[in-house]
PDB file of C-alpha atoms in Angstrom:
ATOM      1  CA  UNK A   1    -111.175  58.740 309.909  1.00 48.00           C
ATOM      2  CA  UNK A   2    -107.709  59.429 311.216  1.00 56.00           C
ATOM      3  CA  UNK A   3    -107.159  62.954 312.669  1.00 82.00           C
ATOM      4  CA  UNK A   4    -103.302  62.790 312.809  1.00 92.00           C
ATOM      5  CA  UNK A   5    -100.372  61.548 310.635  1.00 93.00           C
ATOM      6  CA  UNK A   6     -98.876  59.574 313.328  1.00 94.00           C
ATOM      7  CA  UNK A   7    -101.881  57.311 313.794  1.00 93.00           C
ATOM      8  CA  UNK A   8    -102.559  57.037 310.241  1.00 92.00           C
ATOM      9  CA  UNK A   9     -98.768  56.085 309.271  1.00 92.00           C
ATOM     10  CA  UNK A  10     -99.099  53.627 312.331  1.00 92.00           C
ATOM     11  CA  UNK A  11    -102.433  52.383 311.461  1.00 92.00           C
ATOM     12  CA  UNK A  12    -103.998  53.096 314.650  1.00 90.00           C
ATOM     13  CA  UNK A  13    -107.482  54.653 315.717  1.00 91.00           C
ATOM     14  CA  UNK A  14    -106.827  58.386 316.713  1.00 90.00           C
ATOM     15  CA  UNK A  15    -108.834  59.753 319.573  1.00 89.00           C
ATOM     16  CA  UNK A  16    -108.796  62.772 321.523  1.00 87.00           C
ATOM     17  CA  UNK A  17    -105.993  61.348 324.022  1.00 88.00           C
ATOM     18  CA  UNK A  18    -103.641  61.208 321.172  1.00 92.00           C
ATOM     19  CA  UNK A  19    -100.454  63.092 322.129  1.00 92.00           C
ATOM     20  CA  UNK A  20     -98.889  63.376 318.861  1.00 94.00           C
ATOM     21  CA  UNK A  21    -101.923  64.704 317.129  1.00 92.00           C
ATOM     22  CA  UNK A  22    -101.170  68.367 317.847  1.00 93.00           C
ATOM     23  CA  UNK A  23     -97.713  68.251 316.322  1.00 94.00           C
ATOM     24  CA  UNK A  24     -98.326  65.716 313.388  1.00 94.00           C
ATOM     25  CA  UNK A  25    -101.411  66.950 311.483  1.00 92.00           C
ATOM     26  CA  UNK A  26    -102.957  64.563 308.727  1.00 91.00           C
ATOM     27  CA  UNK A  27    -102.148  67.197 305.998  1.00 94.00           C
ATOM     28  CA  UNK A  28     -98.279  66.677 306.494  1.00 92.00           C
ATOM     29  CA  UNK A  29     -97.756  62.859 306.822  1.00 93.00           C
ATOM     30  CA  UNK A  30     -94.176  63.112 305.723  1.00 94.00           C
ATOM     31  CA  UNK A  31     -93.436  65.243 309.020  1.00 94.00           C
ATOM     32  CA  UNK A  32     -94.012  62.169 311.173  1.00 95.00           C
ATOM     33  CA  UNK A  33     -92.564  59.508 308.969  1.00 95.00           C
ATOM     34  CA  UNK A  34     -89.151  61.092 308.930  1.00 94.00           C
ATOM     35  CA  UNK A  35     -89.254  61.529 312.783  1.00 95.00           C
ATOM     36  CA  UNK A  36     -90.602  58.170 313.284  1.00 95.00           C
ATOM     37  CA  UNK A  37     -87.831  56.485 311.155  1.00 92.00           C
ATOM     38  CA  UNK A  38     -85.281  58.107 313.223  1.00 91.00           C
ATOM     39  CA  UNK A  39     -86.726  58.362 316.658  1.00 93.00           C
ATOM     40  CA  UNK A  40     -89.477  55.789 316.869  1.00 93.00           C
ATOM     41  CA  UNK A  41     -93.115  56.679 318.270  1.00 93.00           C
ATOM     42  CA  UNK A  42     -92.403  55.732 321.751  1.00 94.00           C
ATOM     43  CA  UNK A  43     -89.114  57.774 322.120  1.00 95.00           C
ATOM     44  CA  UNK A  44     -90.758  60.849 320.705  1.00 95.00           C
ATOM     45  CA  UNK A  45     -93.789  60.428 322.919  1.00 94.00           C
ATOM     46  CA  UNK A  46     -91.732  59.778 325.850  1.00 96.00           C
ATOM     47  CA  UNK A  47     -89.679  62.907 325.050  1.00 95.00           C
ATOM     48  CA  UNK A  48     -92.766  65.062 324.911  1.00 95.00           C
ATOM     49  CA  UNK A  49     -94.024  63.844 328.140  1.00 94.00           C
ATOM     50  CA  UNK A  50     -90.831  64.614 329.943  1.00 96.00           C
ATOM     51  CA  UNK A  51     -90.707  68.506 328.805  1.00 95.00           C
ATOM     52  CA  UNK A  52     -92.856  71.249 329.593  1.00 96.00           C
ATOM     53  CA  UNK A  53     -96.052  71.589 327.531  1.00 94.00           C
ATOM     54  CA  UNK A  54     -95.204  74.951 326.602  1.00 96.00           C
ATOM     55  CA  UNK A  55     -91.982  73.513 324.913  1.00 96.00           C
ATOM     56  CA  UNK A  56     -93.236  70.385 322.958  1.00 95.00           C
ATOM     57  CA  UNK A  57     -94.225  72.178 319.845  1.00 95.00           C
ATOM     58  CA  UNK A  58     -90.565  73.679 319.444  1.00 96.00           C
ATOM     59  CA  UNK A  59     -89.118  70.226 320.368  1.00 96.00           C
ATOM     60  CA  UNK A  60     -90.875  68.610 317.614  1.00 96.00           C
ATOM     61  CA  UNK A  61     -90.090  71.394 315.116  1.00 95.00           C
ATOM     62  CA  UNK A  62     -86.401  70.658 316.122  1.00 94.00           C
ATOM     63  CA  UNK A  63     -86.750  67.109 315.806  1.00 94.00           C
ATOM     64  CA  UNK A  64     -88.232  67.525 312.225  1.00 94.00           C
ATOM     65  CA  UNK A  65     -85.363  69.916 311.442  1.00 90.00           C
ATOM     66  CA  UNK A  66     -82.609  67.548 312.713  1.00 89.00           C
ATOM     67  CA  UNK A  67     -83.951  64.475 310.807  1.00 91.00           C
ATOM     68  CA  UNK A  68     -84.133  66.554 307.696  1.00 89.00           C
ATOM     69  CA  UNK A  69     -80.798  67.926 308.042  1.00 87.00           C
ATOM     70  CA  UNK A  70     -79.476  64.429 308.746  1.00 87.00           C
ATOM     71  CA  UNK A  71     -81.344  63.253 305.491  1.00 87.00           C
ATOM     72  CA  UNK A  72     -79.573  65.818 303.305  1.00 85.00           C
ATOM     73  CA  UNK A  73     -76.291  65.225 304.826  1.00 85.00           C
ATOM     74  CA  UNK A  74     -75.917  62.130 306.762  1.00 84.00           C
ATOM     75  CA  UNK A  75     -72.377  62.770 307.798  1.00 84.00           C
ATOM     76  CA  UNK A  76     -72.391  66.438 308.915  1.00 83.00           C
ATOM     77  CA  UNK A  77     -76.325  66.886 309.523  1.00 78.00           C
ATOM     78  CA  UNK A  78     -77.244  70.491 310.347  1.00 78.00           C
ATOM     79  CA  UNK A  79     -73.564  71.371 311.182  1.00 85.00           C
ATOM     80  CA  UNK A  80     -72.721  72.453 307.681  1.00 83.00           C
ATOM     81  CA  UNK A  81     -75.702  74.737 307.542  1.00 81.00           C
ATOM     82  CA  UNK A  82     -74.641  76.174 310.729  1.00 87.00           C
ATOM     83  CA  UNK A  83     -71.101  76.700 309.524  1.00 90.00           C
ATOM     84  CA  UNK A  84     -72.413  78.288 306.287  1.00 90.00           C
ATOM     85  CA  UNK A  85     -74.392  80.642 308.272  1.00 93.00           C
ATOM     86  CA  UNK A  86     -71.606  81.622 310.451  1.00 96.00           C
ATOM     87  CA  UNK A  87     -69.388  82.198 307.411  1.00 97.00           C
ATOM     88  CA  UNK A  88     -72.204  84.396 305.912  1.00 98.00           C
ATOM     89  CA  UNK A  89     -72.622  86.468 309.115  1.00 98.00           C
ATOM     90  CA  UNK A  90     -68.683  87.181 309.271  1.00 98.00           C
ATOM     91  CA  UNK A  91     -68.607  88.206 305.766  1.00 98.00           C
ATOM     92  CA  UNK A  92     -71.474  90.541 306.351  1.00 98.00           C
ATOM     93  CA  UNK A  93     -69.775  91.886 309.346  1.00 98.00           C
ATOM     94  CA  UNK A  94     -66.882  92.770 307.264  1.00 98.00           C
ATOM     95  CA  UNK A  95     -69.151  94.457 304.646  1.00 97.00           C
ATOM     96  CA  UNK A  96     -70.881  96.317 307.189  1.00 95.00           C
ATOM     97  CA  UNK A  97     -67.656  97.469 308.607  1.00 94.00           C
ATOM     98  CA  UNK A  98     -66.347  98.383 305.358  1.00 94.00           C
ATOM     99  CA  UNK A  99     -69.539 100.679 304.605  1.00 90.00           C
ATOM    100  CA  UNK A 100     -69.148 102.272 307.972  1.00 86.00           C
ATOM    101  CA  UNK A 101     -65.469 103.072 307.203  1.00 87.00           C
ATOM    102  CA  UNK A 102     -66.409 104.735 303.904  1.00 86.00           C
ATOM    103  CA  UNK A 103     -69.439 106.654 305.313  1.00 80.00           C
ATOM    104  CA  UNK A 104     -67.050 108.215 308.053  1.00 78.00           C
ATOM    105  CA  UNK A 105     -65.513 109.895 305.025  1.00 81.00           C
ATOM    106  CA  UNK A 106     -68.219 112.017 304.390  1.00 75.00           C
ATOM    107  CA  UNK A 107     -68.732 115.126 306.506  1.00 73.00           C
ATOM    108  CA  UNK A 108     -72.418 114.870 307.206  1.00 71.00           C
ATOM    109  CA  UNK A 109     -72.618 114.894 310.919  1.00 67.00           C
ATOM    110  CA  UNK A 110     -76.047 112.743 310.917  1.00 68.00           C
ATOM    111  CA  UNK A 111     -74.194 110.136 309.000  1.00 64.00           C
ATOM    112  CA  UNK A 112     -71.271 110.128 311.246  1.00 62.00           C
ATOM    113  CA  UNK A 113     -73.654 109.697 314.343  1.00 68.00           C
ATOM    114  CA  UNK A 114     -75.370 107.069 312.712  1.00 66.00           C
ATOM    115  CA  UNK A 115     -72.307 104.993 311.798  1.00 63.00           C
ATOM    116  CA  UNK A 116     -70.838 105.285 315.372  1.00 64.00           C
ATOM    117  CA  UNK A 117     -74.152 103.989 316.703  1.00 64.00           C
TER     118      UNK A 117
END
């Protein structure tokens, strides 16, 4: 019986010393599969050993995110997603500025104070 997706994928016996088990649960085998295909088990293990234990879960999440973004768009990876978010943020900021400008036209003191903050 395997206790992690990494050991099952690699057809290894998983024991309590498995450093990948906390990050690649058996219930989500695709998570390890995609990371393994791009980075390899030994590289992932090495990365995890070299960083602070408190940062390991975030690191694995980042690796998974990066690989999935690369699979969606091999040329740009996650950069298109980031650019789209930046564009949305700029558009929302413009909209917020327009709303604030409209609100200042009303004589309510409370609204004016709220808009200026």
